[in-house]
mmCIF file of C-alpha atoms in Angstrom:
data_model
loop_
_atom_site.group_PDB
_atom_site.id
_atom_site.type_symbol
_atom_site.label_atom_id
_atom_site.label_comp_id
_atom_site.label_asym_id
_atom_site.label_seq_id
_atom_site.Cartn_x
_atom_site.Cartn_y
_atom_site.Cartn_z
ATOM 1 C CA UNK A 50 -24.839 -23.666 -18.709
ATOM 2 C CA UNK A 51 -26.180 -23.466 -22.229
ATOM 3 C CA UNK A 52 -25.657 -20.114 -23.927
ATOM 4 C CA UNK A 53 -24.378 -18.022 -21.020
ATOM 5 C CA UNK A 54 -22.650 -14.769 -21.799
ATOM 6 C CA UNK A 55 -20.105 -15.304 -19.017
ATOM 7 C CA UNK A 56 -18.712 -18.203 -16.999
ATOM 8 C CA UNK A 57 -19.493 -18.139 -13.282
ATOM 9 C CA UNK A 58 -19.101 -20.346 -10.223
ATOM 10 C CA UNK A 59 -22.083 -22.548 -9.461
ATOM 11 C CA UNK A 60 -24.697 -21.344 -6.963
ATOM 12 C CA UNK A 61 -24.779 -23.202 -3.645
ATOM 13 C CA UNK A 62 -22.579 -25.974 -2.282
ATOM 14 C CA UNK A 63 -22.993 -29.631 -3.250
ATOM 15 C CA UNK A 64 -21.093 -30.641 -0.119
ATOM 16 C CA UNK A 65 -24.267 -30.681 1.969
ATOM 17 C CA UNK A 66 -26.497 -32.834 -0.241
ATOM 18 C CA UNK A 67 -29.128 -34.095 0.251
ATOM 19 C CA UNK A 68 -30.837 -30.984 1.575
ATOM 20 C CA UNK A 69 -33.543 -32.802 3.481
ATOM 21 C CA UNK A 70 -34.966 -32.752 7.000
ATOM 22 C CA UNK A 71 -32.701 -34.203 9.672
ATOM 23 C CA UNK A 72 -33.600 -37.705 10.864
ATOM 24 C CA UNK A 73 -32.929 -36.806 14.510
ATOM 25 C CA UNK A 74 -33.706 -33.665 16.497
ATOM 26 C CA UNK A 75 -30.559 -33.886 18.641
ATOM 27 C CA UNK A 76 -27.130 -33.332 17.083
ATOM 28 C CA UNK A 77 -25.279 -36.648 16.665
ATOM 29 C CA UNK A 78 -21.560 -36.943 17.426
ATOM 30 C CA UNK A 79 -20.102 -38.809 14.445
ATOM 31 C CA UNK A 80 -16.460 -38.586 15.608
ATOM 32 C CA UNK A 81 -14.888 -38.245 19.050
ATOM 33 C CA UNK A 82 -11.452 -36.707 19.761
ATOM 34 C CA UNK A 83 -8.429 -39.004 19.429
ATOM 35 C CA UNK A 84 -7.691 -40.862 22.659
ATOM 36 C CA UNK A 85 -4.504 -40.134 24.623
ATOM 37 C CA UNK A 86 -3.881 -42.718 27.353
ATOM 38 C CA UNK A 87 -1.215 -40.540 29.009
ATOM 39 C CA UNK A 88 -3.810 -38.125 30.454
ATOM 40 C CA UNK A 89 -6.395 -38.717 33.190
ATOM 41 C CA UNK A 90 -9.786 -40.144 32.099
ATOM 42 C CA UNK A 91 -12.331 -37.450 31.205
ATOM 43 C CA UNK A 92 -15.607 -36.941 29.312
ATOM 44 C CA UNK A 93 -15.544 -35.407 25.837
ATOM 45 C CA UNK A 94 -19.054 -33.956 25.340
ATOM 46 C CA UNK A 95 -22.192 -32.611 27.010
ATOM 47 C CA UNK A 96 -25.594 -31.030 26.238
ATOM 48 C CA UNK A 97 -26.514 -27.356 25.984
ATOM 49 C CA UNK A 98 -29.807 -25.583 25.318
ATOM 50 C CA UNK A 99 -29.809 -22.380 23.285
ATOM 51 C CA UNK A 100 -31.158 -19.485 25.373
ATOM 52 C CA UNK A 101 -30.388 -16.566 23.073
ATOM 53 C CA UNK A 102 -27.754 -14.017 22.073
ATOM 54 C CA UNK A 103 -26.255 -10.812 23.417
ATOM 55 C CA UNK A 104 -23.071 -8.816 22.864
ATOM 56 C CA UNK A 105 -19.902 -8.192 24.840
ATOM 57 C CA UNK A 106 -17.026 -5.698 24.847
ATOM 58 C CA UNK A 107 -13.463 -6.964 25.292
ATOM 59 C CA UNK A 108 -9.865 -5.880 24.788
ATOM 60 C CA UNK A 109 -8.136 -7.653 21.908
ATOM 61 C CA UNK A 110 -4.785 -9.226 22.834
ATOM 62 C CA UNK A 111 -3.003 -9.778 19.507
ATOM 63 C CA UNK A 112 0.503 -8.202 19.364
ATOM 64 C CA UNK A 113 1.211 -6.987 15.836
ATOM 65 C CA UNK A 114 -2.451 -6.666 14.902
ATOM 66 C CA UNK A 115 -4.066 -3.279 14.292
ATOM 67 C CA UNK A 116 -6.713 -4.273 16.837
ATOM 68 C CA UNK A 117 -4.141 -4.979 19.594
ATOM 69 C CA UNK A 118 -5.168 -3.362 22.904
ATOM 70 C CA UNK A 119 -8.289 -1.921 21.261
ATOM 71 C CA UNK A 120 -11.875 -2.641 22.304
ATOM 72 C CA UNK A 121 -13.947 -5.002 20.166
ATOM 73 C CA UNK A 122 -17.724 -5.547 20.282
ATOM 74 C CA UNK A 123 -18.679 -9.140 19.504
ATOM 75 C CA UNK A 124 -21.886 -11.149 19.412
ATOM 76 C CA UNK A 125 -22.087 -14.170 21.722
ATOM 77 C CA UNK A 126 -24.555 -17.016 22.279
ATOM 78 C CA UNK A 127 -25.689 -18.121 25.741
ATOM 79 C CA UNK A 128 -26.204 -21.892 26.140
ATOM 80 C CA UNK A 129 -27.864 -23.109 29.336
ATOM 81 C CA UNK A 130 -26.041 -26.248 30.501
ATOM 82 C CA UNK A 131 -27.615 -27.978 33.525
ATOM 83 C CA UNK A 132 -25.496 -30.908 34.797
ATOM 84 C CA UNK A 133 -25.681 -34.164 32.838
ATOM 85 C CA UNK A 134 -26.422 -37.426 34.685
ATOM 86 C CA UNK A 135 -24.538 -40.670 33.934
ATOM 87 C CA UNK A 136 -26.827 -43.730 33.801
ATOM 88 C CA UNK A 137 -24.847 -46.396 31.956
ATOM 89 C CA UNK A 138 -21.621 -47.536 30.308
ATOM 90 C CA UNK A 139 -21.075 -49.183 26.891
ATOM 91 C CA UNK A 140 -18.020 -51.144 25.724
ATOM 92 C CA UNK A 141 -17.042 -51.413 22.038
ATOM 93 C CA UNK A 142 -14.794 -53.936 20.321
ATOM 94 C CA UNK A 143 -13.011 -53.347 17.005
ATOM 95 C CA UNK A 144 -14.128 -55.423 14.000
ATOM 96 C CA UNK A 145 -13.157 -55.302 10.287
ATOM 97 C CA UNK A 146 -16.378 -53.310 9.758
ATOM 98 C CA UNK A 147 -15.709 -50.768 12.524
ATOM 99 C CA UNK A 148 -16.763 -50.605 16.164
ATOM 100 C CA UNK A 149 -19.388 -52.987 17.555
ATOM 101 C CA UNK A 150 -21.077 -52.625 20.952
ATOM 102 C CA UNK A 151 -20.115 -55.659 23.043
ATOM 103 C CA UNK A 152 -22.095 -55.024 26.236
ATOM 104 C CA UNK A 153 -23.932 -52.368 28.231
ATOM 105 C CA UNK A 154 -24.227 -51.899 32.004
ATOM 106 C CA UNK A 155 -26.910 -49.617 33.469
ATOM 107 C CA UNK A 156 -27.011 -47.799 36.803
ATOM 108 C CA UNK A 157 -29.308 -49.005 39.602
ATOM 109 C CA UNK A 158 -31.661 -46.018 39.599
ATOM 110 C CA UNK A 159 -33.013 -44.210 36.534
ATOM 111 C CA UNK A 160 -35.063 -41.047 36.851
ATOM 112 C CA UNK A 161 -38.496 -40.786 35.274
ATOM 113 C CA UNK A 162 -37.290 -38.128 32.828
ATOM 114 C CA UNK A 163 -34.906 -40.616 31.145
ATOM 115 C CA UNK A 164 -37.306 -43.608 31.320
ATOM 116 C CA UNK A 165 -39.733 -41.461 29.301
ATOM 117 C CA UNK A 166 -37.130 -41.597 26.498
ATOM 118 C CA UNK A 167 -37.885 -45.315 25.983
ATOM 119 C CA UNK A 168 -41.575 -44.644 25.216
ATOM 120 C CA UNK A 169 -43.341 -42.903 22.380
ATOM 121 C CA UNK A 170 -46.440 -42.229 24.509
ATOM 122 C CA UNK A 171 -45.681 -42.120 28.246
ATOM 123 C CA UNK A 172 -49.292 -41.458 29.231
ATOM 124 C CA UNK A 173 -50.627 -44.645 27.570
ATOM 125 C CA UNK A 174 -47.644 -46.866 28.422
ATOM 126 C CA UNK A 175 -47.436 -49.373 31.277
ATOM 127 C CA UNK A 176 -44.170 -47.763 32.483
ATOM 128 C CA UNK A 177 -42.436 -51.131 32.903
ATOM 129 C CA UNK A 178 -38.998 -50.132 31.550
ATOM 130 C CA UNK A 179 -36.143 -51.211 33.868
ATOM 131 C CA UNK A 180 -38.510 -52.562 36.561
ATOM 132 C CA UNK A 181 -37.053 -56.086 36.221
ATOM 133 C CA UNK A 182 -33.507 -55.194 35.129
ATOM 134 C CA UNK A 183 -32.616 -53.556 38.453
ATOM 135 C CA UNK A 184 -35.311 -55.067 40.654
ATOM 136 C CA UNK A 185 -35.642 -53.492 44.082
ATOM 137 C CA UNK A 186 -33.153 -50.751 43.233
ATOM 138 C CA UNK A 187 -30.214 -53.202 43.476
ATOM 139 C CA UNK A 188 -27.553 -53.479 40.730
ATOM 140 C CA UNK A 189 -28.186 -56.238 38.220
ATOM 141 C CA UNK A 190 -26.508 -59.533 39.185
ATOM 142 C CA UNK A 191 -24.664 -59.726 35.863
ATOM 143 C CA UNK A 192 -23.040 -56.278 36.109
ATOM 144 C CA UNK A 193 -19.658 -57.454 37.483
ATOM 145 C CA UNK A 194 -19.394 -60.120 34.795
ATOM 146 C CA UNK A 195 -20.145 -57.609 32.027
ATOM 147 C CA UNK A 196 -17.669 -55.039 33.423
ATOM 148 C CA UNK A 197 -14.940 -57.711 33.515
ATOM 149 C CA UNK A 198 -15.772 -58.543 29.899
ATOM 150 C CA UNK A 199 -15.379 -54.835 28.988
ATOM 151 C CA UNK A 200 -11.953 -54.619 30.634
ATOM 152 C CA UNK A 201 -10.778 -57.758 28.813
ATOM 153 C CA UNK A 202 -12.041 -57.249 25.259
ATOM 154 C CA UNK A 203 -13.126 -53.641 24.639
ATOM 155 C CA UNK A 204 -11.096 -50.916 22.936
ATOM 156 C CA UNK A 205 -13.508 -47.961 23.313
ATOM 157 C CA UNK A 206 -15.548 -47.069 26.406
ATOM 158 C CA UNK A 207 -18.487 -44.656 26.351
ATOM 159 C CA UNK A 208 -20.938 -43.620 29.069
ATOM 160 C CA UNK A 209 -24.685 -43.082 28.621
ATOM 161 C CA UNK A 210 -25.655 -39.617 29.853
ATOM 162 C CA UNK A 211 -28.962 -37.773 29.888
ATOM 163 C CA UNK A 212 -29.807 -34.111 30.285
ATOM 164 C CA UNK A 213 -31.571 -32.745 33.374
ATOM 165 C CA UNK A 214 -34.441 -31.355 31.341
ATOM 166 C CA UNK A 215 -36.788 -30.801 34.305
ATOM 167 C CA UNK A 216 -34.596 -27.845 35.365
ATOM 168 C CA UNK A 217 -35.171 -25.982 32.095
ATOM 169 C CA UNK A 218 -38.002 -23.611 31.084
ATOM 170 C CA UNK A 219 -39.237 -26.123 28.487
ATOM 171 C CA UNK A 220 -42.549 -27.937 28.195
ATOM 172 C CA UNK A 221 -40.728 -31.165 27.281
ATOM 173 C CA UNK A 222 -40.414 -33.732 30.097
ATOM 174 C CA UNK A 223 -38.459 -36.388 28.164
ATOM 175 C CA UNK A 224 -34.703 -36.123 28.748
ATOM 176 C CA UNK A 225 -32.218 -36.291 25.874
ATOM 177 C CA UNK A 226 -29.940 -39.347 26.002
ATOM 178 C CA UNK A 227 -26.597 -39.907 24.265
ATOM 179 C CA UNK A 228 -23.264 -41.741 24.482
ATOM 180 C CA UNK A 229 -20.156 -39.782 25.475
ATOM 181 C CA UNK A 230 -16.712 -41.265 24.985
ATOM 182 C CA UNK A 231 -14.239 -41.480 27.871
ATOM 183 C CA UNK A 232 -10.726 -40.497 26.763
ATOM 184 C CA UNK A 233 -7.531 -40.891 28.817
ATOM 185 C CA UNK A 234 -6.092 -43.818 30.807
ATOM 186 C CA UNK A 235 -6.127 -47.521 29.915
ATOM 187 C CA UNK A 236 -9.345 -49.529 29.404
ATOM 188 C CA UNK A 237 -9.602 -50.752 33.018
ATOM 189 C CA UNK A 238 -9.165 -47.167 34.280
ATOM 190 C CA UNK A 239 -11.825 -45.947 31.853
ATOM 191 C CA UNK A 240 -14.331 -48.580 33.008
ATOM 192 C CA UNK A 241 -13.701 -47.845 36.715
ATOM 193 C CA UNK A 242 -14.003 -44.097 36.033
ATOM 194 C CA UNK A 243 -17.282 -44.556 34.127
ATOM 195 C CA UNK A 244 -18.801 -46.731 36.875
ATOM 196 C CA UNK A 245 -17.723 -44.202 39.532
ATOM 197 C CA UNK A 246 -19.832 -41.573 37.708
ATOM 198 C CA UNK A 247 -23.062 -43.640 37.855
ATOM 199 C CA UNK A 248 -26.039 -41.508 38.993
ATOM 200 C CA UNK A 249 -23.691 -38.505 39.424
ATOM 201 C CA UNK A 250 -24.417 -35.014 38.123
ATOM 202 C CA UNK A 251 -21.530 -33.752 35.976
ATOM 203 C CA UNK A 252 -21.430 -29.922 35.647
ATOM 204 C CA UNK A 253 -20.189 -28.346 32.429
ATOM 205 C CA UNK A 254 -17.128 -26.921 34.224
ATOM 206 C CA UNK A 255 -15.806 -30.486 34.657
ATOM 207 C CA UNK A 256 -15.832 -30.997 30.880
ATOM 208 C CA UNK A 257 -15.001 -27.595 29.358
ATOM 209 C CA UNK A 258 -13.011 -24.585 30.519
ATOM 210 C CA UNK A 259 -12.789 -20.894 29.627
ATOM 211 C CA UNK A 260 -10.883 -20.005 26.414
ATOM 212 C CA UNK A 261 -11.295 -23.568 25.097
ATOM 213 C CA UNK A 262 -12.235 -24.179 21.452
ATOM 214 C CA UNK A 263 -15.192 -26.552 21.074
ATOM 215 C CA UNK A 264 -17.482 -27.884 18.343
ATOM 216 C CA UNK A 265 -21.260 -27.441 18.437
ATOM 217 C CA UNK A 266 -23.526 -29.978 16.726
ATOM 218 C CA UNK A 267 -27.207 -29.399 16.158
ATOM 219 C CA UNK A 268 -30.090 -29.067 13.741
ATOM 220 C CA UNK A 269 -30.621 -25.740 11.992
ATOM 221 C CA UNK A 270 -33.775 -23.641 12.081
ATOM 222 C CA UNK A 271 -36.399 -25.134 9.757
ATOM 223 C CA UNK A 272 -37.733 -22.985 6.870
ATOM 224 C CA UNK A 273 -40.030 -25.485 5.161
ATOM 225 C CA UNK A 274 -40.393 -25.836 1.371
ATOM 226 C CA UNK A 275 -38.696 -22.904 -0.353
ATOM 227 C CA UNK A 276 -38.024 -21.822 -3.929
ATOM 228 C CA UNK A 277 -34.805 -22.162 -5.851
ATOM 229 C CA UNK A 278 -33.683 -18.526 -5.469
ATOM 230 C CA UNK A 279 -33.828 -18.590 -1.658
ATOM 231 C CA UNK A 280 -32.662 -22.200 -1.311
ATOM 232 C CA UNK A 281 -29.665 -22.061 -3.662
ATOM 233 C CA UNK A 282 -29.041 -18.346 -4.220
ATOM 234 C CA UNK A 283 -29.534 -18.465 -7.994
ATOM 235 C CA UNK A 284 -30.002 -15.255 -9.957
ATOM 236 C CA UNK A 285 -33.460 -13.942 -10.693
ATOM 237 C CA UNK A 286 -34.529 -13.940 -14.325
ATOM 238 C CA UNK A 287 -35.382 -10.698 -16.234
ATOM 239 C CA UNK A 288 -38.464 -8.758 -15.181
ATOM 240 C CA UNK A 289 -40.701 -9.740 -18.110
ATOM 241 C CA UNK A 290 -40.119 -13.512 -17.775
ATOM 242 C CA UNK A 291 -43.247 -15.621 -18.376
ATOM 243 C CA UNK A 292 -44.619 -17.560 -15.362
ATOM 244 C CA UNK A 293 -42.351 -16.033 -12.756
ATOM 245 C CA UNK A 294 -38.731 -15.004 -12.505
ATOM 246 C CA UNK A 295 -37.464 -16.701 -9.293
ATOM 247 C CA UNK A 296 -36.638 -19.818 -11.285
ATOM 248 C CA UNK A 297 -33.799 -21.635 -13.073
ATOM 249 C CA UNK A 298 -34.226 -21.070 -16.813
ATOM 250 C CA UNK A 299 -32.486 -24.222 -18.080
ATOM 251 C CA UNK A 300 -32.401 -27.327 -15.903
ATOM 252 C CA UNK A 301 -30.201 -29.320 -18.289
ATOM 253 C CA UNK A 302 -29.528 -30.480 -21.855
ATOM 254 C CA UNK A 303 -31.984 -32.471 -23.981
ATOM 255 C CA UNK A 304 -29.801 -35.568 -23.571
ATOM 256 C CA UNK A 305 -29.177 -37.282 -21.246
ATOM 257 C CA UNK A 306 -32.916 -36.917 -20.733
ATOM 258 C CA UNK A 307 -32.715 -36.639 -16.958
ATOM 259 C CA UNK A 308 -32.261 -33.784 -14.506
ATOM 260 C CA UNK A 309 -28.813 -34.000 -12.869
ATOM 261 C CA UNK A 310 -28.521 -34.019 -9.087
ATOM 262 C CA UNK A 311 -26.337 -30.893 -9.238
ATOM 263 C CA UNK A 312 -29.054 -28.675 -10.760
ATOM 264 C CA UNK A 313 -30.660 -26.356 -8.166
ATOM 265 C CA UNK A 314 -34.318 -27.177 -7.506
ATOM 266 C CA UNK A 315 -36.976 -26.003 -5.028
ATOM 267 C CA UNK A 316 -37.457 -28.078 -1.865
ATOM 268 C CA UNK A 317 -36.792 -28.348 1.878
ATOM 269 C CA UNK A 318 -34.675 -25.569 3.370
ATOM 270 C CA UNK A 319 -33.440 -25.646 6.959
ATOM 271 C CA UNK A 320 -33.780 -28.287 9.692
ATOM 272 C CA UNK A 321 -30.484 -29.784 8.501
ATOM 273 C CA UNK A 322 -27.932 -31.534 10.738
ATOM 274 C CA UNK A 323 -24.791 -29.369 10.976
ATOM 275 C CA UNK A 324 -21.489 -29.305 12.888
ATOM 276 C CA UNK A 325 -19.822 -25.945 13.590
ATOM 277 C CA UNK A 326 -16.165 -26.219 14.575
ATOM 278 C CA UNK A 327 -13.877 -23.880 16.522
ATOM 279 C CA UNK A 328 -16.316 -22.030 18.767
ATOM 280 C CA UNK A 329 -14.393 -20.275 21.537
ATOM 281 C CA UNK A 330 -15.783 -20.326 25.082
ATOM 282 C CA UNK A 331 -15.714 -16.797 26.536
ATOM 283 C CA UNK A 332 -17.178 -17.658 29.942
ATOM 284 C CA UNK A 333 -18.190 -20.742 31.929
ATOM 285 C CA UNK A 334 -20.743 -19.950 34.647
ATOM 286 C CA UNK A 335 -20.670 -23.140 36.728
ATOM 287 C CA UNK A 336 -19.199 -24.448 40.014
ATOM 288 C CA UNK A 337 -15.416 -24.261 40.363
ATOM 289 C CA UNK A 338 -13.301 -27.371 41.071
ATOM 290 C CA UNK A 339 -10.015 -27.968 42.878
ATOM 291 C CA UNK A 340 -7.119 -29.966 41.376
ATOM 292 C CA UNK A 341 -8.432 -33.055 43.219
ATOM 293 C CA UNK A 342 -11.837 -32.688 41.528
ATOM 294 C CA UNK A 343 -13.866 -31.486 44.534
ATOM 295 C CA UNK A 344 -16.258 -28.542 44.299
ATOM 296 C CA UNK A 345 -14.932 -25.285 45.765
ATOM 297 C CA UNK A 346 -17.081 -23.960 48.645
ATOM 298 C CA UNK A 347 -16.906 -20.757 50.682
ATOM 299 C CA UNK A 348 -16.646 -20.407 54.497
ATOM 300 C CA UNK A 349 -20.401 -20.988 54.904
ATOM 301 C CA UNK A 350 -20.359 -24.160 52.788
ATOM 302 C CA UNK A 351 -22.021 -22.571 49.761
ATOM 303 C CA UNK A 352 -20.907 -23.668 46.287
ATOM 304 C CA UNK A 353 -18.726 -21.058 44.569
ATOM 305 C CA UNK A 354 -20.248 -20.467 41.122
ATOM 306 C CA UNK A 355 -19.925 -17.171 39.259
ATOM 307 C CA UNK A 356 -23.182 -17.061 37.295
ATOM 308 C CA UNK A 357 -23.289 -13.252 37.153
ATOM 309 C CA UNK A 358 -22.776 -11.068 34.096
ATOM 310 C CA UNK A 359 -20.511 -8.704 36.043
ATOM 311 C CA UNK A 360 -16.907 -8.128 34.981
ATOM 312 C CA UNK A 361 -13.796 -6.549 36.455
ATOM 313 C CA UNK A 362 -14.675 -3.282 34.677
ATOM 314 C CA UNK A 363 -18.480 -3.440 35.086
ATOM 315 C CA UNK A 364 -19.134 -4.212 38.759
ATOM 316 C CA UNK A 365 -22.940 -4.006 38.484
ATOM 317 C CA UNK A 366 -24.456 -7.112 40.083
ATOM 318 C CA UNK A 367 -26.645 -8.538 37.337
ATOM 319 C CA UNK A 368 -27.679 -11.956 36.027
ATOM 320 C CA UNK A 369 -26.997 -13.046 32.445
ATOM 321 C CA UNK A 370 -30.746 -13.017 31.659
ATOM 322 C CA UNK A 371 -31.550 -9.700 29.909
ATOM 323 C CA UNK A 372 -34.355 -7.472 31.146
ATOM 324 C CA UNK A 373 -37.664 -9.117 30.278
ATOM 325 C CA UNK A 374 -35.987 -12.499 29.756
ATOM 326 C CA UNK A 375 -34.500 -14.063 26.646
ATOM 327 C CA UNK A 376 -37.128 -13.787 23.877
ATOM 328 C CA UNK A 377 -39.105 -17.059 23.534
ATOM 329 C CA UNK A 378 -36.930 -18.701 26.206
ATOM 330 C CA UNK A 379 -37.298 -17.027 29.587
ATOM 331 C CA UNK A 380 -34.902 -16.911 32.526
ATOM 332 C CA UNK A 381 -31.575 -18.764 32.734
ATOM 333 C CA UNK A 382 -31.504 -20.386 36.205
ATOM 334 C CA UNK A 383 -28.799 -23.062 35.761
ATOM 335 C CA UNK A 384 -25.140 -23.169 34.739
ATOM 336 C CA UNK A 385 -24.427 -21.600 31.346
ATOM 337 C CA UNK A 386 -21.593 -21.063 28.925
ATOM 338 C CA UNK A 387 -20.947 -18.166 26.568
ATOM 339 C CA UNK A 388 -19.549 -18.963 23.112
ATOM 340 C CA UNK A 389 -18.451 -16.520 20.468
ATOM 341 C CA UNK A 390 -20.744 -15.935 17.489
ATOM 342 C CA UNK A 391 -23.852 -17.799 16.432
ATOM 343 C CA UNK A 392 -25.005 -21.364 17.070
ATOM 344 C CA UNK A 393 -27.288 -23.414 14.796
ATOM 345 C CA UNK A 394 -30.992 -23.739 15.496
ATOM 346 C CA UNK A 395 -33.706 -21.655 17.177
ATOM 347 C CA UNK A 396 -33.876 -20.942 20.909
ATOM 348 C CA UNK A 397 -34.783 -23.909 23.159
ATOM 349 C CA UNK A 398 -33.089 -26.304 20.727
ATOM 350 C CA UNK A 399 -30.812 -28.962 22.249
ATOM 351 C CA UNK A 400 -27.190 -28.503 21.150
ATOM 352 C CA UNK A 401 -24.456 -31.135 21.506
ATOM 353 C CA UNK A 402 -21.148 -29.653 22.687
ATOM 354 C CA UNK A 403 -18.012 -31.664 21.890
ATOM 355 C CA UNK A 404 -14.306 -31.200 22.552
ATOM 356 C CA UNK A 405 -12.362 -30.175 19.449
ATOM 357 C CA UNK A 406 -10.903 -32.835 17.139
ATOM 358 C CA UNK A 407 -7.995 -30.592 16.094
ATOM 359 C CA UNK A 408 -4.747 -29.350 17.637
ATOM 360 C CA UNK A 409 -5.558 -25.718 18.419
ATOM 361 C CA UNK A 410 -2.471 -23.607 17.695
ATOM 362 C CA UNK A 411 -3.900 -20.488 15.994
ATOM 363 C CA UNK A 412 -3.770 -17.073 17.657
ATOM 364 C CA UNK A 413 -7.547 -17.050 18.038
ATOM 365 C CA UNK A 414 -7.401 -20.375 19.881
ATOM 366 C CA UNK A 415 -4.580 -19.409 22.260
ATOM 367 C CA UNK A 416 -5.774 -15.853 23.013
ATOM 368 C CA UNK A 417 -6.805 -15.214 26.627
ATOM 369 C CA UNK A 418 -10.218 -13.509 26.710
ATOM 370 C CA UNK A 419 -10.809 -10.657 29.164
ATOM 371 C CA UNK A 420 -14.423 -9.438 29.114
ATOM 372 C CA UNK A 421 -15.035 -5.770 29.956
ATOM 373 C CA UNK A 422 -18.811 -5.611 29.546
ATOM 374 C CA UNK A 423 -21.718 -8.041 28.991
ATOM 375 C CA UNK A 424 -24.946 -6.507 27.702
ATOM 376 C CA UNK A 425 -28.115 -7.404 29.630
ATOM 377 C CA UNK A 426 -30.499 -4.817 28.177
ATOM 378 C CA UNK A 427 -33.878 -5.947 26.876
ATOM 379 C CA UNK A 428 -33.804 -7.951 23.644
ATOM 380 C CA UNK A 429 -37.380 -6.881 22.846
ATOM 381 C CA UNK A 430 -36.960 -3.650 20.898
ATOM 382 C CA UNK A 431 -34.250 -1.109 21.756
ATOM 383 C CA UNK A 432 -33.039 -1.894 25.273
ATOM 384 C CA UNK A 433 -31.804 1.191 27.142
ATOM 385 C CA UNK A 434 -31.215 -0.146 30.652
ATOM 386 C CA UNK A 435 -28.984 -2.916 31.989
ATOM 387 C CA UNK A 436 -30.894 -3.583 35.237
ATOM 388 C CA UNK A 437 -34.321 -2.944 36.782
ATOM 389 C CA UNK A 438 -32.675 -0.647 39.367
ATOM 390 C CA UNK A 439 -31.049 1.452 36.620
ATOM 391 C CA UNK A 440 -34.398 1.840 34.855
ATOM 392 C CA UNK A 441 -36.192 2.823 38.102
ATOM 393 C CA UNK A 442 -33.509 5.399 38.882
ATOM 394 C CA UNK A 443 -33.848 6.994 35.430
ATOM 395 C CA UNK A 444 -37.655 6.853 35.138
ATOM 396 C CA UNK A 445 -38.360 8.007 38.706
ATOM 397 C CA UNK A 446 -41.688 7.370 40.407
ATOM 398 C CA UNK A 447 -44.327 6.089 38.004
ATOM 399 C CA UNK A 448 -48.093 6.011 38.326
ATOM 400 C CA UNK A 449 -48.228 2.249 38.924
ATOM 401 C CA UNK A 450 -45.696 2.639 41.795
ATOM 402 C CA UNK A 451 -47.901 5.255 43.482
ATOM 403 C CA UNK A 452 -50.974 2.997 43.232
ATOM 404 C CA UNK A 453 -49.199 0.379 45.345
#
């Protein structure tokens, strides 16, 4: 800060150093919620895939606020969340240096999409993973011994889950795999619960519910190598500056004769690992469950799942996918959740969704959301119509219709 006319706060935060490319493409859960043994065992995280954004209209329910009982327009993100599949269980023991994995038990059958995860090049590989471990599709002979060891020694139990990526409009065939902690109940209950989930599909509605506050973990949209003005938000130099003006004029004193880490420099921008906390779920479009945990079905035996974008005030039968599809994503065909605001990363990126680590007592967290309208107009250009039928009614007969 040599010879400045005025003092000023520094440009850019040092809390996110180093600003380099993330080592992993999938968001890593570095902390799970605190365990409470008094509640029933449950999973604490799942996967989502970013489809795109839209906007909604809702009535604000905040007595005392100027917005109380007024309509608010808010941006929301749609995350497609096909069911996750449990394929293993891991037990951890506590050591002076933190948790250490004691043993792992795998399910009898693993789908090809998760076995691909164990290979860099599936096409050239011999595809031998897990052929001997669970020979003939029978559980490994050592499984009961390892589960007994978990119940005796372990303090933390996590299940191995993978995403059902074949159901998504992505070119990728390799499923994402991660550990999800089981919270609730004692260790023996946790282990029995985890084993009971083997090879089961767990819908998002069994993990999260409407109006819940969650955390989203992912990798931001990559921008490549960028200059100091864009990367750190430093001021531009005067117009007549020699050799460019989007620079930092002084990068430090003569001595010490080094550039300090805190001085803004050009470099990688974006593709950073980030955790966004307190994202409120506005809608969960997935199968409903009874108190006993069974899926609700109608008289004809069909699964009851409200995947429509209709509301109590807008009765138009329409899907969440906007006209023409979500740009660069396509059509949402599986379960999905709607969260308020933005989510890190570009469309198609895998997002890790985790239960909140905090006690949610704020008015935003406890507010009951009542949606009045969900926009499904085209996201290419200026969408005017909510459905194909509405557009046809307005436009009337067109030349291409007559040719048919």
